[in-house]
Amino acid sequence: MVFKRMMQALGVGGPSVDTVLTNPNTYPGGYLEGQVHVVGGDHATDIEYVAVALQTRVEVESGDSEYQSNQEFHKQRLTGSFRLEPGVRHDIPFRFEVPWQTPITDLYGQRLHGMTMGLATELEVARAVDKSDLDAVSVHPLPAQERILNALLQIGFRFSKADVEQGRIYGVEQHLPFYQEIEFYPPPQYASGINQLELTFLPTPQKLQVVLELDKRGGVFTEGHDAFGSFDVDYATADQTDWVSRLDQWLRQSAQRRGLFF
């Protein structure tokens, strides 16, 4: 009897969890829908709660070192406590709101190199949390974000990679403890002045905040450095703007103000 109680405490013969998403595709400010199926094990179990949370890989700087960490954000509890009898299946439908500043993971049907995103399901039993169920999620850009990305590609920038950085950006409205950087190689007309362009989107319900970082190419006797700039996009008028010419002009003016000439 003592051995059996120990095995139960360790989760052996306990409940199983399976989450099924109606559609794994979403967008910033959108939602995910589905059901969590909890099936009782070989003994009755008191469930403290069932919750779901988005999870992504984040680059964290600590002193002189850097490491990657899988971080959960925006958790939503789906139930309170309940008793699950042996072999009984308990279905929990849910509608999960995706935060506006969730990093995008997919563009034109392709996963952005370096990006991961999943919906983790948590089941707490006797103060032990099981986070074993993780379902892949694809976050697609908002129309305004896609217009900016399309314009950069038309100018000639080439996608390099994307990642999520721990920290905050000064001077913008940021809701999460991290931000996404989408990195591009410059086209020939910019290559003499910069190594790469880093793009960050920070959408809110009212506007799209765009942050650009120009990584300056260092010379033989000069050290390279970064140049930052930002602007806001109105969702209602985003499709009425010639983003190719506006971004090209903005990049040139921003670079020249900081001594980057090309």
CSV table of C-alpha atoms in Angstrom, one decimal:
chain,number,residue,atom,x,y,z
A,1,MET,CA,0.0,0.0,0.0
A,2,VAL,CA,2.8,2.4,0.8
A,3,PHE,CA,4.6,1.6,-2.5
A,4,LYS,CA,1.3,2.2,-4.4
A,5,ARG,CA,0.8,5.6,-2.7
A,6,MET,CA,4.4,6.5,-3.6
A,7,MET,CA,3.9,5.5,-7.3
A,8,GLN,CA,0.7,7.6,-7.4
A,9,ALA,CA,2.6,10.6,-6.0
A,10,LEU,CA,5.1,10.2,-8.7
A,11,GLY,CA,2.4,10.2,-11.4
A,12,VAL,CA,2.6,6.5,-12.2
A,13,GLY,CA,-0.9,5.4,-13.3
A,14,GLY,CA,-2.1,8.9,-13.0
A,15,PRO,CA,-4.3,10.9,-15.5
A,16,SER,CA,-3.2,11.6,-19.1
A,17,VAL,CA,-3.6,14.9,-21.0
A,18,ASP,CA,-4.1,15.5,-24.7
A,19,THR,CA,-4.8,19.0,-26.2
A,20,VAL,CA,-6.4,19.2,-29.7
A,21,LEU,CA,-6.3,22.6,-31.4
A,22,THR,CA,-9.2,23.4,-33.8
A,23,ASN,CA,-6.6,25.4,-35.9
A,24,PRO,CA,-3.0,25.9,-34.9
A,25,ASN,CA,-2.7,29.0,-37.1
A,26,THR,CA,-3.3,32.4,-35.5
A,27,TYR,CA,-2.0,36.0,-35.5
A,28,PRO,CA,-1.1,38.7,-32.9
A,29,GLY,CA,-4.3,39.8,-31.1
A,30,GLY,CA,-6.1,36.6,-32.4
A,31,TYR,CA,-7.1,33.5,-30.6
A,32,LEU,CA,-6.6,29.7,-30.4
A,33,GLU,CA,-9.5,27.3,-29.9
A,34,GLY,CA,-9.6,23.7,-29.0
A,35,GLN,CA,-10.2,21.1,-26.3
A,36,VAL,CA,-8.1,19.6,-23.5
A,37,HIS,CA,-8.9,15.9,-23.0
A,38,VAL,CA,-8.0,14.7,-19.5
A,39,VAL,CA,-8.4,10.9,-18.9
A,40,GLY,CA,-8.3,9.4,-15.4
A,41,GLY,CA,-5.7,6.8,-14.6
A,42,ASP,CA,-6.0,3.7,-12.5
A,43,HIS,CA,-7.0,5.6,-9.3
A,44,ALA,CA,-9.1,8.7,-8.5
A,45,THR,CA,-7.2,11.9,-8.7
A,46,ASP,CA,-7.9,15.4,-7.3
A,47,ILE,CA,-7.0,17.9,-10.1
A,48,GLU,CA,-6.0,21.3,-8.7
A,49,TYR,CA,-6.4,23.1,-12.1
A,50,VAL,CA,-5.8,22.7,-15.9
A,51,ALA,CA,-4.2,25.6,-17.7
A,52,VAL,CA,-2.7,26.5,-21.1
A,53,ALA,CA,0.1,28.9,-21.9
A,54,LEU,CA,2.1,30.0,-24.9
A,55,GLN,CA,5.8,29.1,-24.9
A,56,THR,CA,8.7,30.3,-27.0
A,57,ARG,CA,12.5,30.1,-27.1
A,58,VAL,CA,14.2,33.3,-25.7
A,59,GLU,CA,17.8,34.5,-25.9
A,60,VAL,CA,18.9,35.6,-22.5
A,61,GLU,CA,22.1,37.5,-21.7
A,62,SER,CA,23.7,36.9,-18.4
A,63,GLY,CA,27.0,38.8,-17.8
A,64,ASP,CA,29.4,37.9,-20.6
A,65,SER,CA,27.4,34.8,-21.6
A,66,GLU,CA,24.2,34.1,-23.6
A,67,TYR,CA,21.9,31.1,-23.4
A,68,GLN,CA,18.5,30.1,-24.7
A,69,SER,CA,15.5,29.5,-22.4
A,70,ASN,CA,12.1,28.1,-23.2
A,71,GLN,CA,9.7,30.7,-21.6
A,72,GLU,CA,6.0,30.5,-21.0
A,73,PHE,CA,3.9,33.7,-21.3
A,74,HIS,CA,0.2,34.6,-21.0
A,75,LYS,CA,-1.1,31.6,-19.1
A,76,GLN,CA,-4.8,31.0,-18.9
A,77,ARG,CA,-6.5,28.7,-16.3
A,78,LEU,CA,-9.3,26.7,-17.8
A,79,THR,CA,-10.6,25.0,-14.7
A,80,GLY,CA,-10.7,25.1,-10.9
A,81,SER,CA,-10.3,22.0,-8.8
A,82,PHE,CA,-12.2,18.8,-9.6
A,83,ARG,CA,-12.0,15.1,-8.9
A,84,LEU,CA,-11.2,12.8,-11.8
A,85,GLU,CA,-12.4,9.2,-11.3
A,86,PRO,CA,-10.4,6.2,-12.8
A,87,GLY,CA,-10.8,5.9,-16.6
A,88,VAL,CA,-13.2,8.8,-16.8
A,89,ARG,CA,-12.6,11.3,-19.7
A,90,HIS,CA,-13.1,15.0,-18.9
A,91,ASP,CA,-13.3,17.4,-22.0
A,92,ILE,CA,-12.4,21.0,-21.5
A,93,PRO,CA,-13.2,23.4,-24.4
A,94,PHE,CA,-11.3,26.7,-24.5
A,95,ARG,CA,-10.8,29.9,-26.4
A,96,PHE,CA,-7.3,31.3,-25.7
A,97,GLU,CA,-6.5,35.0,-26.6
A,98,VAL,CA,-3.1,35.5,-28.2
A,99,PRO,CA,-1.3,38.6,-26.9
A,100,TRP,CA,-0.9,41.4,-29.4
A,101,GLN,CA,2.9,41.4,-29.1
A,102,THR,CA,3.3,37.6,-29.6
A,103,PRO,CA,6.3,37.0,-32.0
A,104,ILE,CA,5.4,35.9,-35.5
A,105,THR,CA,6.7,32.5,-36.6
A,106,ASP,CA,5.5,32.1,-40.2
A,107,LEU,CA,5.6,34.1,-43.4
A,108,TYR,CA,4.3,33.0,-46.8
A,109,GLY,CA,3.6,29.5,-45.4
A,110,GLN,CA,7.2,29.0,-44.3
A,111,ARG,CA,8.5,28.9,-40.7
A,112,LEU,CA,10.9,31.8,-39.9
A,113,HIS,CA,14.3,30.3,-39.3
A,114,GLY,CA,15.1,30.4,-35.6
A,115,MET,CA,11.5,30.7,-34.4
A,116,THR,CA,9.6,28.2,-32.1
A,117,MET,CA,6.1,28.6,-30.6
A,118,GLY,CA,3.9,26.1,-28.8
A,119,LEU,CA,0.8,26.0,-26.6
A,120,ALA,CA,1.7,24.2,-23.3
A,121,THR,CA,-0.9,22.4,-21.3
A,122,GLU,CA,-0.5,22.2,-17.5
A,123,LEU,CA,-2.2,19.9,-15.1
A,124,GLU,CA,-1.6,20.3,-11.4
A,125,VAL,CA,-2.1,17.3,-9.2
A,126,ALA,CA,-1.2,17.5,-5.5
A,127,ARG,CA,1.2,20.5,-6.1
A,128,ALA,CA,3.0,18.6,-8.9
A,129,VAL,CA,2.7,20.3,-12.3
A,130,ASP,CA,2.8,18.2,-15.5
A,131,LYS,CA,3.7,20.3,-18.5
A,132,SER,CA,4.3,17.4,-20.9
A,133,ASP,CA,1.8,18.3,-23.5
A,134,LEU,CA,3.0,20.9,-26.0
A,135,ASP,CA,1.3,21.7,-29.3
A,136,ALA,CA,3.0,23.6,-32.1
A,137,VAL,CA,1.4,26.9,-33.0
A,138,SER,CA,2.0,29.1,-36.1
A,139,VAL,CA,1.7,32.9,-35.7
A,140,HIS,CA,1.2,34.7,-38.9
A,141,PRO,CA,1.7,38.5,-39.4
A,142,LEU,CA,-1.1,41.1,-39.3
A,143,PRO,CA,-1.8,42.7,-42.7
A,144,ALA,CA,0.1,45.8,-41.6
A,145,GLN,CA,3.1,43.7,-40.6
A,146,GLU,CA,3.0,41.9,-43.9
A,147,ARG,CA,3.1,45.1,-45.8
A,148,ILE,CA,6.2,46.2,-44.1
A,149,LEU,CA,7.9,42.9,-44.7
A,150,ASN,CA,6.8,42.9,-48.3
A,151,ALA,CA,8.3,46.4,-48.8
A,152,LEU,CA,11.6,45.4,-47.4
A,153,LEU,CA,11.8,42.4,-49.6
A,154,GLN,CA,10.9,44.5,-52.7
A,155,ILE,CA,13.7,47.0,-51.8
A,156,GLY,CA,16.0,44.0,-51.9
A,157,PHE,CA,16.6,43.0,-48.2
A,158,ARG,CA,17.0,39.3,-47.8
A,159,PHE,CA,15.7,37.4,-44.7
A,160,SER,CA,18.5,36.1,-42.5
A,161,LYS,CA,16.9,34.7,-39.3
A,162,ALA,CA,14.6,35.6,-36.4
A,163,ASP,CA,14.9,35.3,-32.7
A,164,VAL,CA,13.4,36.5,-29.4
A,165,GLU,CA,15.5,38.6,-27.1
A,166,GLN,CA,15.0,39.0,-23.3
A,167,GLY,CA,14.8,42.7,-22.3
A,168,ARG,CA,13.0,45.9,-23.1
A,169,ILE,CA,13.2,48.6,-25.9
A,170,TYR,CA,13.3,52.2,-24.7
A,171,GLY,CA,10.6,54.6,-25.9
A,172,VAL,CA,7.9,52.1,-27.0
A,173,GLU,CA,4.9,50.5,-25.5
A,174,GLN,CA,6.0,46.9,-24.7
A,175,HIS,CA,3.8,44.4,-23.0
A,176,LEU,CA,6.0,41.3,-22.7
A,177,PRO,CA,9.4,40.8,-21.1
A,178,PHE,CA,11.0,40.1,-24.5
A,179,TYR,CA,10.8,41.2,-28.1
A,180,GLN,CA,11.3,39.6,-31.5
A,181,GLU,CA,14.1,40.6,-33.9
A,182,ILE,CA,13.8,39.7,-37.6
A,183,GLU,CA,17.2,40.1,-39.3
A,184,PHE,CA,17.8,40.9,-42.9
A,185,TYR,CA,20.9,41.1,-45.2
A,186,PRO,CA,21.1,44.5,-47.0
A,187,PRO,CA,20.7,44.9,-50.7
A,188,PRO,CA,23.7,46.1,-52.8
A,189,GLN,CA,22.7,49.8,-52.5
A,190,TYR,CA,22.9,49.6,-48.7
A,191,ALA,CA,25.7,47.0,-48.3
A,192,SER,CA,28.5,49.6,-48.2
A,193,GLY,CA,27.1,51.2,-45.1
A,194,ILE,CA,25.4,48.5,-43.0
A,195,ASN,CA,25.9,44.8,-42.2
A,196,GLN,CA,22.3,44.0,-41.5
A,197,LEU,CA,18.9,45.4,-40.7
A,198,GLU,CA,17.0,44.2,-37.6
A,199,LEU,CA,13.2,44.7,-37.5
A,200,THR,CA,11.0,44.5,-34.4
A,201,PHE,CA,7.2,44.7,-34.4
A,202,LEU,CA,5.3,45.8,-31.2
A,203,PRO,CA,1.6,45.8,-32.1
A,204,THR,CA,-1.1,47.2,-29.9
A,205,PRO,CA,-4.8,47.2,-30.5
A,206,GLN,CA,-4.5,50.9,-31.7
A,207,LYS,CA,-1.3,50.9,-33.8
A,208,LEU,CA,1.6,48.9,-35.0
A,209,GLN,CA,5.0,50.1,-33.6
A,210,VAL,CA,7.9,49.4,-35.9
A,211,VAL,CA,11.5,49.5,-34.5
A,212,LEU,CA,14.4,49.4,-37.0
A,213,GLU,CA,18.1,48.9,-36.1
A,214,LEU,CA,20.8,49.5,-38.6
A,215,ASP,CA,24.0,47.6,-37.8
A,216,LYS,CA,26.8,49.8,-39.2
A,217,ARG,CA,29.6,48.3,-41.1
A,218,GLY,CA,32.9,49.2,-39.4
A,219,GLY,CA,35.9,50.4,-41.4
A,220,VAL,CA,39.7,49.8,-41.0
A,221,PHE,CA,40.1,52.6,-38.5
A,222,THR,CA,36.5,52.9,-37.2
A,223,GLU,CA,34.3,50.7,-35.0
A,224,GLY,CA,30.9,49.6,-36.2
A,225,HIS,CA,27.8,50.6,-34.2
A,226,ASP,CA,24.0,50.4,-34.2
A,227,ALA,CA,21.5,53.0,-35.2
A,228,PHE,CA,17.9,52.8,-33.9
A,229,GLY,CA,14.7,54.4,-35.2
A,230,SER,CA,11.0,53.8,-34.8
A,231,PHE,CA,7.7,54.8,-36.3
A,232,ASP,CA,4.0,54.0,-35.8
A,233,VAL,CA,1.6,52.5,-38.4
A,234,ASP,CA,-2.1,53.2,-38.4
A,235,TYR,CA,-4.0,50.0,-39.2
A,236,ALA,CA,-6.8,51.8,-41.0
A,237,THR,CA,-4.5,53.5,-43.5
A,238,ALA,CA,-1.6,50.9,-43.8
A,239,ASP,CA,-2.8,49.7,-47.2
A,240,GLN,CA,-2.9,53.3,-48.6
A,241,THR,CA,0.9,53.9,-48.1
A,242,ASP,CA,3.7,53.3,-50.6
A,243,TRP,CA,5.8,51.4,-48.1
A,244,VAL,CA,8.7,50.7,-50.6
A,245,SER,CA,9.4,54.4,-51.1
A,246,ARG,CA,8.6,55.4,-47.6
A,247,LEU,CA,10.9,52.8,-46.0
A,248,ASP,CA,13.7,53.5,-48.5
A,249,GLN,CA,13.5,57.2,-47.8
A,250,TRP,CA,13.3,56.6,-44.0
A,251,LEU,CA,16.2,54.3,-44.0
A,252,ARG,CA,18.4,56.7,-46.0
A,253,GLN,CA,17.5,59.7,-43.8
A,254,SER,CA,17.9,57.7,-40.6
A,255,ALA,CA,21.2,56.4,-41.7
A,256,GLN,CA,22.6,59.7,-42.8
A,257,ARG,CA,21.6,61.4,-39.6
A,258,ARG,CA,23.8,58.9,-37.8
A,259,GLY,CA,26.7,59.2,-40.2
A,260,LEU,CA,26.0,56.1,-42.4
A,261,PHE,CA,26.4,57.1,-46.0
A,262,PHE,CA,25.7,54.8,-49.0
